[in-house]
């Protein structure tokens, strides 16, 4: 009897995309992706995160060895079709993953910190559009996505310092702390050519939560509430940045947390 392989975490999949795994670990994850449709779908989502991936990955794929890339693209759909009769749509996904794998084999690391999230801007309401993109992404987070111990204050400060330079802010662990909710990690993404900070938390009762900040010249806006993808969102902006706090936490608690962190970020 063959032992079922452990499904990789989001951290593992992100490291695979970023080319940060050993050859052995990368091969293990690639094998799971080829066997498990849900893992393949999750990898695809994390890889493109609402990106038009043809444009995003074209420069990387262009650098991959052509013969190796074409061989991999040709082999993967054939292997999968023989095994399980995959639909054309899923075969297309395999071709994309094959291209991604070929790029990694060629030693081309995909730097998620500089890949822009899909522009998708509306001239009428810029902030609405970026919140929609963030909600799409955060809605797929689970408690397992953010599993593990909370980083030390020193590690938090180091992660936040990486955001400060790009955002023009001065973030500290104290400024972004949320009472009773664990700080998990701070990431630098990009939206419409502008840096976007994502500070992820894990609430022991309701699961993942995120504070996101993007540069914005849309002007100041008082805090307001909305619901996106089954998550509650409190959002506001000042003259230079737009902010949003998103979680499954009930509305009244979200208001309290939003007002608290907004006050500290404005201090």
PDB file of C-alpha atoms in Angstrom:
ATOM      1  CA  UNK A   1       0.000   0.000   0.000  1.00  0.00           C
ATOM      2  CA  UNK A   2       1.385   3.371  -1.018  1.00  0.00           C
ATOM      3  CA  UNK A   3       1.512   5.994   1.735  1.00  0.00           C
ATOM      4  CA  UNK A   4      -0.320   9.174   0.835  1.00  0.00           C
ATOM      5  CA  UNK A   5       2.026  12.118   0.558  1.00  0.00           C
ATOM      6  CA  UNK A   6       1.541  15.039   2.904  1.00  0.00           C
ATOM      7  CA  UNK A   7      -0.215  17.934   1.174  1.00  0.00           C
ATOM      8  CA  UNK A   8       2.223  20.884   1.105  1.00  0.00           C
ATOM      9  CA  UNK A   9       1.380  24.047   3.032  1.00  0.00           C
ATOM     10  CA  UNK A  10       1.048  27.475   1.418  1.00  0.00           C
ATOM     11  CA  UNK A  11       4.507  28.283   2.781  1.00  0.00           C
ATOM     12  CA  UNK A  12       5.919  25.232   0.960  1.00  0.00           C
ATOM     13  CA  UNK A  13       4.115  26.111  -2.266  1.00  0.00           C
ATOM     14  CA  UNK A  14       5.290  29.718  -2.090  1.00  0.00           C
ATOM     15  CA  UNK A  15       8.859  28.567  -1.518  1.00  0.00           C
ATOM     16  CA  UNK A  16       8.492  26.254  -4.537  1.00  0.00           C
ATOM     17  CA  UNK A  17       7.289  29.161  -6.677  1.00  0.00           C
ATOM     18  CA  UNK A  18      10.128  31.347  -5.418  1.00  0.00           C
ATOM     19  CA  UNK A  19      12.721  28.659  -6.184  1.00  0.00           C
ATOM     20  CA  UNK A  20      13.796  28.466  -2.551  1.00  0.00           C
ATOM     21  CA  UNK A  21      13.480  24.684  -2.066  1.00  0.00           C
ATOM     22  CA  UNK A  22      16.119  22.029  -2.454  1.00  0.00           C
ATOM     23  CA  UNK A  23      15.947  19.948  -5.616  1.00  0.00           C
ATOM     24  CA  UNK A  24      14.562  17.028  -3.592  1.00  0.00           C
ATOM     25  CA  UNK A  25      11.789  19.104  -1.997  1.00  0.00           C
ATOM     26  CA  UNK A  26      10.911  20.755  -5.313  1.00  0.00           C
ATOM     27  CA  UNK A  27      10.626  17.333  -6.949  1.00  0.00           C
ATOM     28  CA  UNK A  28       8.386  16.114  -4.116  1.00  0.00           C
ATOM     29  CA  UNK A  29       5.994  19.044  -4.486  1.00  0.00           C
ATOM     30  CA  UNK A  30       5.973  18.757  -8.267  1.00  0.00           C
ATOM     31  CA  UNK A  31       4.982  15.091  -7.912  1.00  0.00           C
ATOM     32  CA  UNK A  32       2.113  15.997  -5.566  1.00  0.00           C
ATOM     33  CA  UNK A  33       0.936  18.737  -7.951  1.00  0.00           C
ATOM     34  CA  UNK A  34       0.857  16.216 -10.779  1.00  0.00           C
ATOM     35  CA  UNK A  35      -1.270  13.822  -8.709  1.00  0.00           C
ATOM     36  CA  UNK A  36      -3.548  16.114  -6.707  1.00  0.00           C
ATOM     37  CA  UNK A  37      -5.882  18.549  -8.459  1.00  0.00           C
ATOM     38  CA  UNK A  38      -6.602  20.673  -5.366  1.00  0.00           C
ATOM     39  CA  UNK A  39      -2.880  21.211  -4.755  1.00  0.00           C
ATOM     40  CA  UNK A  40      -2.388  22.102  -8.426  1.00  0.00           C
ATOM     41  CA  UNK A  41      -5.186  24.658  -8.215  1.00  0.00           C
ATOM     42  CA  UNK A  42      -3.731  26.153  -5.042  1.00  0.00           C
ATOM     43  CA  UNK A  43      -0.273  26.382  -6.604  1.00  0.00           C
ATOM     44  CA  UNK A  44      -1.731  28.067  -9.663  1.00  0.00           C
ATOM     45  CA  UNK A  45      -3.555  30.610  -7.514  1.00  0.00           C
ATOM     46  CA  UNK A  46      -0.506  31.412  -5.405  1.00  0.00           C
ATOM     47  CA  UNK A  47       1.633  31.671  -8.519  1.00  0.00           C
ATOM     48  CA  UNK A  48      -0.525  34.200 -10.280  1.00  0.00           C
ATOM     49  CA  UNK A  49      -2.590  35.734  -7.427  1.00  0.00           C
ATOM     50  CA  UNK A  50      -5.054  37.346  -9.835  1.00  0.00           C
ATOM     51  CA  UNK A  51      -2.277  38.099 -12.310  1.00  0.00           C
ATOM     52  CA  UNK A  52      -2.608  37.817 -16.074  1.00  0.00           C
ATOM     53  CA  UNK A  53       0.040  35.100 -15.912  1.00  0.00           C
ATOM     54  CA  UNK A  54       0.882  35.061 -19.615  1.00  0.00           C
ATOM     55  CA  UNK A  55       2.179  38.615 -19.376  1.00  0.00           C
ATOM     56  CA  UNK A  56       3.670  38.175 -15.916  1.00  0.00           C
ATOM     57  CA  UNK A  57       5.663  35.053 -16.691  1.00  0.00           C
ATOM     58  CA  UNK A  58       6.499  35.698 -20.343  1.00  0.00           C
ATOM     59  CA  UNK A  59       9.913  37.297 -19.648  1.00  0.00           C
ATOM     60  CA  UNK A  60      10.839  34.407 -17.344  1.00  0.00           C
ATOM     61  CA  UNK A  61       9.698  31.667 -19.683  1.00  0.00           C
ATOM     62  CA  UNK A  62      11.502  33.310 -22.575  1.00  0.00           C
ATOM     63  CA  UNK A  63      14.775  32.725 -20.720  1.00  0.00           C
ATOM     64  CA  UNK A  64      14.147  29.015 -20.127  1.00  0.00           C
ATOM     65  CA  UNK A  65      15.920  26.472 -22.376  1.00  0.00           C
ATOM     66  CA  UNK A  66      13.493  26.127 -25.284  1.00  0.00           C
ATOM     67  CA  UNK A  67      14.007  22.428 -25.961  1.00  0.00           C
ATOM     68  CA  UNK A  68      13.600  21.461 -22.314  1.00  0.00           C
ATOM     69  CA  UNK A  69      10.539  23.679 -21.937  1.00  0.00           C
ATOM     70  CA  UNK A  70       8.832  22.288 -25.037  1.00  0.00           C
ATOM     71  CA  UNK A  71       9.574  18.725 -23.975  1.00  0.00           C
ATOM     72  CA  UNK A  72       8.092  19.320 -20.545  1.00  0.00           C
ATOM     73  CA  UNK A  73       5.026  21.032 -21.942  1.00  0.00           C
ATOM     74  CA  UNK A  74       4.465  18.142 -24.353  1.00  0.00           C
ATOM     75  CA  UNK A  75       5.020  15.433 -21.761  1.00  0.00           C
ATOM     76  CA  UNK A  76       2.895  16.638 -18.859  1.00  0.00           C
ATOM     77  CA  UNK A  77      -0.536  16.754 -20.556  1.00  0.00           C
ATOM     78  CA  UNK A  78       0.105  13.385 -22.193  1.00  0.00           C
ATOM     79  CA  UNK A  79       1.037  11.759 -18.905  1.00  0.00           C
ATOM     80  CA  UNK A  80      -1.912  13.227 -17.081  1.00  0.00           C
ATOM     81  CA  UNK A  81      -4.416  12.391 -19.821  1.00  0.00           C
ATOM     82  CA  UNK A  82      -3.248   8.804 -19.826  1.00  0.00           C
ATOM     83  CA  UNK A  83      -3.682   8.564 -16.067  1.00  0.00           C
ATOM     84  CA  UNK A  84      -7.003  10.252 -15.468  1.00  0.00           C
ATOM     85  CA  UNK A  85      -8.570  11.619 -18.626  1.00  0.00           C
ATOM     86  CA  UNK A  86      -8.168  15.278 -17.683  1.00  0.00           C
ATOM     87  CA  UNK A  87     -10.343  17.900 -19.299  1.00  0.00           C
ATOM     88  CA  UNK A  88      -8.784  20.405 -21.736  1.00  0.00           C
ATOM     89  CA  UNK A  89      -9.024  23.159 -19.084  1.00  0.00           C
ATOM     90  CA  UNK A  90      -7.080  21.126 -16.578  1.00  0.00           C
ATOM     91  CA  UNK A  91      -4.571  20.107 -19.233  1.00  0.00           C
ATOM     92  CA  UNK A  92      -4.031  23.816 -19.798  1.00  0.00           C
ATOM     93  CA  UNK A  93      -3.258  24.207 -16.122  1.00  0.00           C
ATOM     94  CA  UNK A  94      -0.686  21.426 -16.413  1.00  0.00           C
ATOM     95  CA  UNK A  95       0.942  23.225 -19.335  1.00  0.00           C
ATOM     96  CA  UNK A  96       1.208  26.362 -17.222  1.00  0.00           C
ATOM     97  CA  UNK A  97       2.671  24.439 -14.299  1.00  0.00           C
ATOM     98  CA  UNK A  98       5.058  22.713 -16.655  1.00  0.00           C
ATOM     99  CA  UNK A  99       6.263  26.054 -17.926  1.00  0.00           C
ATOM    100  CA  UNK A 100       6.689  27.258 -14.372  1.00  0.00           C
ATOM    101  CA  UNK A 101       8.646  24.133 -13.480  1.00  0.00           C
ATOM    102  CA  UNK A 102      10.866  24.583 -16.525  1.00  0.00           C
ATOM    103  CA  UNK A 103      11.658  28.100 -15.433  1.00  0.00           C
ATOM    104  CA  UNK A 104      12.630  26.867 -12.003  1.00  0.00           C
ATOM    105  CA  UNK A 105      14.776  24.115 -13.477  1.00  0.00           C
ATOM    106  CA  UNK A 106      16.548  26.824 -15.459  1.00  0.00           C
ATOM    107  CA  UNK A 107      17.318  28.581 -12.187  1.00  0.00           C
ATOM    108  CA  UNK A 108      14.959  31.503 -12.768  1.00  0.00           C
ATOM    109  CA  UNK A 109      13.551  32.576  -9.373  1.00  0.00           C
ATOM    110  CA  UNK A 110      10.175  34.310  -9.404  1.00  0.00           C
ATOM    111  CA  UNK A 111      10.331  37.288  -7.055  1.00  0.00           C
ATOM    112  CA  UNK A 112       6.778  37.730  -5.781  1.00  0.00           C
ATOM    113  CA  UNK A 113       7.755  41.001  -4.140  1.00  0.00           C
ATOM    114  CA  UNK A 114       8.130  42.675  -7.518  1.00  0.00           C
ATOM    115  CA  UNK A 115       5.386  40.956  -9.519  1.00  0.00           C
ATOM    116  CA  UNK A 116       2.464  43.363  -9.747  1.00  0.00           C
ATOM    117  CA  UNK A 117      -1.007  42.185  -8.798  1.00  0.00           C
ATOM    118  CA  UNK A 118      -3.408  42.640 -11.720  1.00  0.00           C
ATOM    119  CA  UNK A 119      -4.054  46.290 -12.360  1.00  0.00           C
ATOM    120  CA  UNK A 120      -7.844  46.147 -12.684  1.00  0.00           C
ATOM    121  CA  UNK A 121      -8.205  49.805 -11.736  1.00  0.00           C
ATOM    122  CA  UNK A 122     -11.421  51.760 -11.913  1.00  0.00           C
ATOM    123  CA  UNK A 123     -10.963  55.496 -12.324  1.00  0.00           C
ATOM    124  CA  UNK A 124     -14.072  56.027 -10.204  1.00  0.00           C
ATOM    125  CA  UNK A 125     -12.953  54.142  -7.131  1.00  0.00           C
ATOM    126  CA  UNK A 126      -9.337  53.041  -6.973  1.00  0.00           C
ATOM    127  CA  UNK A 127      -9.585  51.895  -3.375  1.00  0.00           C
ATOM    128  CA  UNK A 128     -12.543  49.637  -4.109  1.00  0.00           C
ATOM    129  CA  UNK A 129     -10.557  47.768  -6.729  1.00  0.00           C
ATOM    130  CA  UNK A 130      -7.503  47.073  -4.612  1.00  0.00           C
ATOM    131  CA  UNK A 131      -9.687  45.905  -1.753  1.00  0.00           C
ATOM    132  CA  UNK A 132     -11.396  43.460  -4.112  1.00  0.00           C
ATOM    133  CA  UNK A 133      -8.027  42.024  -5.172  1.00  0.00           C
ATOM    134  CA  UNK A 134      -6.905  41.633  -1.555  1.00  0.00           C
ATOM    135  CA  UNK A 135     -10.214  40.010  -0.532  1.00  0.00           C
ATOM    136  CA  UNK A 136      -9.926  37.469  -3.349  1.00  0.00           C
ATOM    137  CA  UNK A 137      -6.517  36.470  -2.041  1.00  0.00           C
ATOM    138  CA  UNK A 138      -7.227  36.502   1.700  1.00  0.00           C
ATOM    139  CA  UNK A 139     -10.461  34.523   1.264  1.00  0.00           C
ATOM    140  CA  UNK A 140      -8.354  31.462   0.418  1.00  0.00           C
ATOM    141  CA  UNK A 141      -6.284  31.665   3.601  1.00  0.00           C
ATOM    142  CA  UNK A 142      -6.917  29.046   6.274  1.00  0.00           C
ATOM    143  CA  UNK A 143      -5.563  28.642   9.787  1.00  0.00           C
ATOM    144  CA  UNK A 144      -3.051  26.176   8.316  1.00  0.00           C
ATOM    145  CA  UNK A 145      -1.806  28.885   5.949  1.00  0.00           C
ATOM    146  CA  UNK A 146      -0.540  30.813   8.953  1.00  0.00           C
ATOM    147  CA  UNK A 147       0.320  27.893  11.230  1.00  0.00           C
ATOM    148  CA  UNK A 148       3.436  27.990  13.348  1.00  0.00           C
ATOM    149  CA  UNK A 149       4.775  30.098  16.184  1.00  0.00           C
ATOM    150  CA  UNK A 150       4.459  33.884  16.132  1.00  0.00           C
ATOM    151  CA  UNK A 151       7.764  35.605  15.296  1.00  0.00           C
ATOM    152  CA  UNK A 152       9.649  37.399  18.060  1.00  0.00           C
ATOM    153  CA  UNK A 153       9.409  41.160  18.394  1.00  0.00           C
ATOM    154  CA  UNK A 154      12.832  41.454  16.771  1.00  0.00           C
ATOM    155  CA  UNK A 155      11.728  39.384  13.792  1.00  0.00           C
ATOM    156  CA  UNK A 156       8.512  41.388  13.495  1.00  0.00           C
ATOM    157  CA  UNK A 157      10.482  44.636  13.519  1.00  0.00           C
ATOM    158  CA  UNK A 158      12.826  43.303  10.831  1.00  0.00           C
ATOM    159  CA  UNK A 159       9.926  42.284   8.592  1.00  0.00           C
ATOM    160  CA  UNK A 160       8.185  45.623   9.063  1.00  0.00           C
ATOM    161  CA  UNK A 161      11.383  47.528   8.333  1.00  0.00           C
ATOM    162  CA  UNK A 162      11.346  45.981   4.864  1.00  0.00           C
ATOM    163  CA  UNK A 163       7.923  47.544   4.278  1.00  0.00           C
ATOM    164  CA  UNK A 164       8.823  50.979   5.644  1.00  0.00           C
ATOM    165  CA  UNK A 165      11.346  51.790   2.935  1.00  0.00           C
ATOM    166  CA  UNK A 166       8.888  51.070   0.136  1.00  0.00           C
ATOM    167  CA  UNK A 167       5.784  52.556   1.737  1.00  0.00           C
ATOM    168  CA  UNK A 168       7.278  55.667   3.287  1.00  0.00           C
ATOM    169  CA  UNK A 169       5.901  54.731   6.711  1.00  0.00           C
ATOM    170  CA  UNK A 170       7.417  53.965  10.077  1.00  0.00           C
ATOM    171  CA  UNK A 171       5.790  50.736  11.222  1.00  0.00           C
ATOM    172  CA  UNK A 172       6.614  49.102  14.543  1.00  0.00           C
ATOM    173  CA  UNK A 173       5.325  45.864  16.113  1.00  0.00           C
ATOM    174  CA  UNK A 174       3.473  47.990  18.682  1.00  0.00           C
ATOM    175  CA  UNK A 175       1.793  50.129  16.003  1.00  0.00           C
ATOM    176  CA  UNK A 176       0.337  47.146  14.146  1.00  0.00           C
ATOM    177  CA  UNK A 177      -0.361  44.833  17.092  1.00  0.00           C
ATOM    178  CA  UNK A 178      -3.927  43.599  17.582  1.00  0.00           C
ATOM    179  CA  UNK A 179      -5.009  42.561  21.105  1.00  0.00           C
ATOM    180  CA  UNK A 180      -5.441  38.809  21.476  1.00  0.00           C
ATOM    181  CA  UNK A 181      -4.464  38.174  17.845  1.00  0.00           C
ATOM    182  CA  UNK A 182      -1.062  36.796  16.814  1.00  0.00           C
ATOM    183  CA  UNK A 183       1.119  38.648  14.318  1.00  0.00           C
ATOM    184  CA  UNK A 184       2.292  36.024  11.809  1.00  0.00           C
ATOM    185  CA  UNK A 185       4.185  37.698   8.981  1.00  0.00           C
ATOM    186  CA  UNK A 186       4.624  40.864   6.931  1.00  0.00           C
ATOM    187  CA  UNK A 187       4.877  40.656   3.151  1.00  0.00           C
ATOM    188  CA  UNK A 188       5.605  43.211   0.457  1.00  0.00           C
ATOM    189  CA  UNK A 189       3.469  42.836  -2.664  1.00  0.00           C
ATOM    190  CA  UNK A 190       2.685  45.257  -5.479  1.00  0.00           C
ATOM    191  CA  UNK A 191      -0.527  46.698  -6.896  1.00  0.00           C
ATOM    192  CA  UNK A 192      -0.715  48.889  -9.991  1.00  0.00           C
ATOM    193  CA  UNK A 193       2.999  49.578  -9.753  1.00  0.00           C
ATOM    194  CA  UNK A 194       2.751  50.664  -6.115  1.00  0.00           C
ATOM    195  CA  UNK A 195       4.012  48.766  -3.044  1.00  0.00           C
ATOM    196  CA  UNK A 196       1.335  46.970  -1.063  1.00  0.00           C
ATOM    197  CA  UNK A 197       2.032  45.770   2.465  1.00  0.00           C
ATOM    198  CA  UNK A 198       0.212  42.764   3.869  1.00  0.00           C
ATOM    199  CA  UNK A 199       0.520  42.095   7.593  1.00  0.00           C
ATOM    200  CA  UNK A 200      -1.052  38.727   8.366  1.00  0.00           C
ATOM    201  CA  UNK A 201      -2.463  37.647  11.727  1.00  0.00           C
ATOM    202  CA  UNK A 202      -4.168  34.574  13.142  1.00  0.00           C
ATOM    203  CA  UNK A 203      -7.140  35.022  15.434  1.00  0.00           C
ATOM    204  CA  UNK A 204      -7.583  31.905  17.616  1.00  0.00           C
ATOM    205  CA  UNK A 205     -11.363  32.028  17.220  1.00  0.00           C
ATOM    206  CA  UNK A 206     -12.031  33.156  13.644  1.00  0.00           C
ATOM    207  CA  UNK A 207      -8.832  32.379  11.742  1.00  0.00           C
ATOM    208  CA  UNK A 208      -6.762  34.496   9.324  1.00  0.00           C
ATOM    209  CA  UNK A 209      -6.804  38.285   9.401  1.00  0.00           C
ATOM    210  CA  UNK A 210      -4.814  40.894   7.490  1.00  0.00           C
ATOM    211  CA  UNK A 211      -3.947  44.574   7.659  1.00  0.00           C
ATOM    212  CA  UNK A 212      -3.080  45.845   4.184  1.00  0.00           C
ATOM    213  CA  UNK A 213      -1.630  49.211   3.206  1.00  0.00           C
ATOM    214  CA  UNK A 214      -1.039  50.714  -0.232  1.00  0.00           C
ATOM    215  CA  UNK A 215       0.162  54.112  -1.367  1.00  0.00           C
ATOM    216  CA  UNK A 216      -2.756  56.225  -2.543  1.00  0.00           C
ATOM    217  CA  UNK A 217      -3.400  59.802  -3.598  1.00  0.00           C
ATOM    218  CA  UNK A 218      -7.175  59.407  -3.604  1.00  0.00           C
ATOM    219  CA  UNK A 219      -7.473  61.591  -0.489  1.00  0.00           C
ATOM    220  CA  UNK A 220      -8.567  61.089   3.092  1.00  0.00           C
ATOM    221  CA  UNK A 221     -11.586  58.941   3.862  1.00  0.00           C
ATOM    222  CA  UNK A 222     -13.168  58.178   7.222  1.00  0.00           C
ATOM    223  CA  UNK A 223     -13.448  54.514   8.265  1.00  0.00           C
ATOM    224  CA  UNK A 224     -16.197  52.549   6.583  1.00  0.00           C
ATOM    225  CA  UNK A 225     -17.337  48.920   6.548  1.00  0.00           C
ATOM    226  CA  UNK A 226     -18.101  46.422   3.812  1.00  0.00           C
ATOM    227  CA  UNK A 227     -18.268  42.677   3.247  1.00  0.00           C
ATOM    228  CA  UNK A 228     -16.206  40.885   0.609  1.00  0.00           C
ATOM    229  CA  UNK A 229     -15.918  37.148  -0.032  1.00  0.00           C
ATOM    230  CA  UNK A 230     -17.634  36.411   3.273  1.00  0.00           C
ATOM    231  CA  UNK A 231     -15.118  38.564   5.164  1.00  0.00           C
ATOM    232  CA  UNK A 232     -15.726  41.804   7.030  1.00  0.00           C
ATOM    233  CA  UNK A 233     -13.610  44.758   5.960  1.00  0.00           C
ATOM    234  CA  UNK A 234     -13.000  48.090   7.658  1.00  0.00           C
ATOM    235  CA  UNK A 235     -11.139  50.562   5.451  1.00  0.00           C
ATOM    236  CA  UNK A 236      -9.940  54.141   5.526  1.00  0.00           C
ATOM    237  CA  UNK A 237      -7.326  56.402   3.954  1.00  0.00           C
ATOM    238  CA  UNK A 238      -5.240  59.490   4.591  1.00  0.00           C
ATOM    239  CA  UNK A 239      -3.526  61.805   2.123  1.00  0.00           C
ATOM    240  CA  UNK A 240      -0.793  59.305   1.255  1.00  0.00           C
ATOM    241  CA  UNK A 241      -2.012  55.775   2.003  1.00  0.00           C
ATOM    242  CA  UNK A 242      -5.102  53.569   1.949  1.00  0.00           C
ATOM    243  CA  UNK A 243      -5.654  50.941   4.652  1.00  0.00           C
ATOM    244  CA  UNK A 244      -7.893  47.925   5.114  1.00  0.00           C
ATOM    245  CA  UNK A 245      -8.384  45.392   7.900  1.00  0.00           C
ATOM    246  CA  UNK A 246     -10.034  42.165   6.734  1.00  0.00           C
ATOM    247  CA  UNK A 247     -11.167  39.115   8.727  1.00  0.00           C
ATOM    248  CA  UNK A 248     -14.059  36.830   9.651  1.00  0.00           C
ATOM    249  CA  UNK A 249     -14.413  38.722  12.946  1.00  0.00           C
ATOM    250  CA  UNK A 250     -17.864  40.131  13.739  1.00  0.00           C
ATOM    251  CA  UNK A 251     -18.572  43.713  12.676  1.00  0.00           C
ATOM    252  CA  UNK A 252     -18.602  45.359  16.105  1.00  0.00           C
ATOM    253  CA  UNK A 253     -15.254  43.802  17.005  1.00  0.00           C
ATOM    254  CA  UNK A 254     -13.825  44.815  13.616  1.00  0.00           C
ATOM    255  CA  UNK A 255     -14.812  48.421  14.323  1.00  0.00           C
ATOM    256  CA  UNK A 256     -12.974  48.325  17.634  1.00  0.00           C
ATOM    257  CA  UNK A 257      -9.846  46.791  16.133  1.00  0.00           C
ATOM    258  CA  UNK A 258      -9.907  49.147  13.158  1.00  0.00           C
ATOM    259  CA  UNK A 259     -10.230  52.262  15.288  1.00  0.00           C
ATOM    260  CA  UNK A 260      -7.490  51.037  17.611  1.00  0.00           C
ATOM    261  CA  UNK A 261      -4.908  50.331  14.908  1.00  0.00           C
ATOM    262  CA  UNK A 262      -5.918  53.420  12.927  1.00  0.00           C
ATOM    263  CA  UNK A 263      -5.221  55.595  15.964  1.00  0.00           C
ATOM    264  CA  UNK A 264      -1.786  54.063  16.464  1.00  0.00           C
ATOM    265  CA  UNK A 265      -0.839  54.325  12.794  1.00  0.00           C
ATOM    266  CA  UNK A 266      -1.846  57.996  12.826  1.00  0.00           C
ATOM    267  CA  UNK A 267       0.129  58.817  15.973  1.00  0.00           C
TER     268      UNK A 267
END
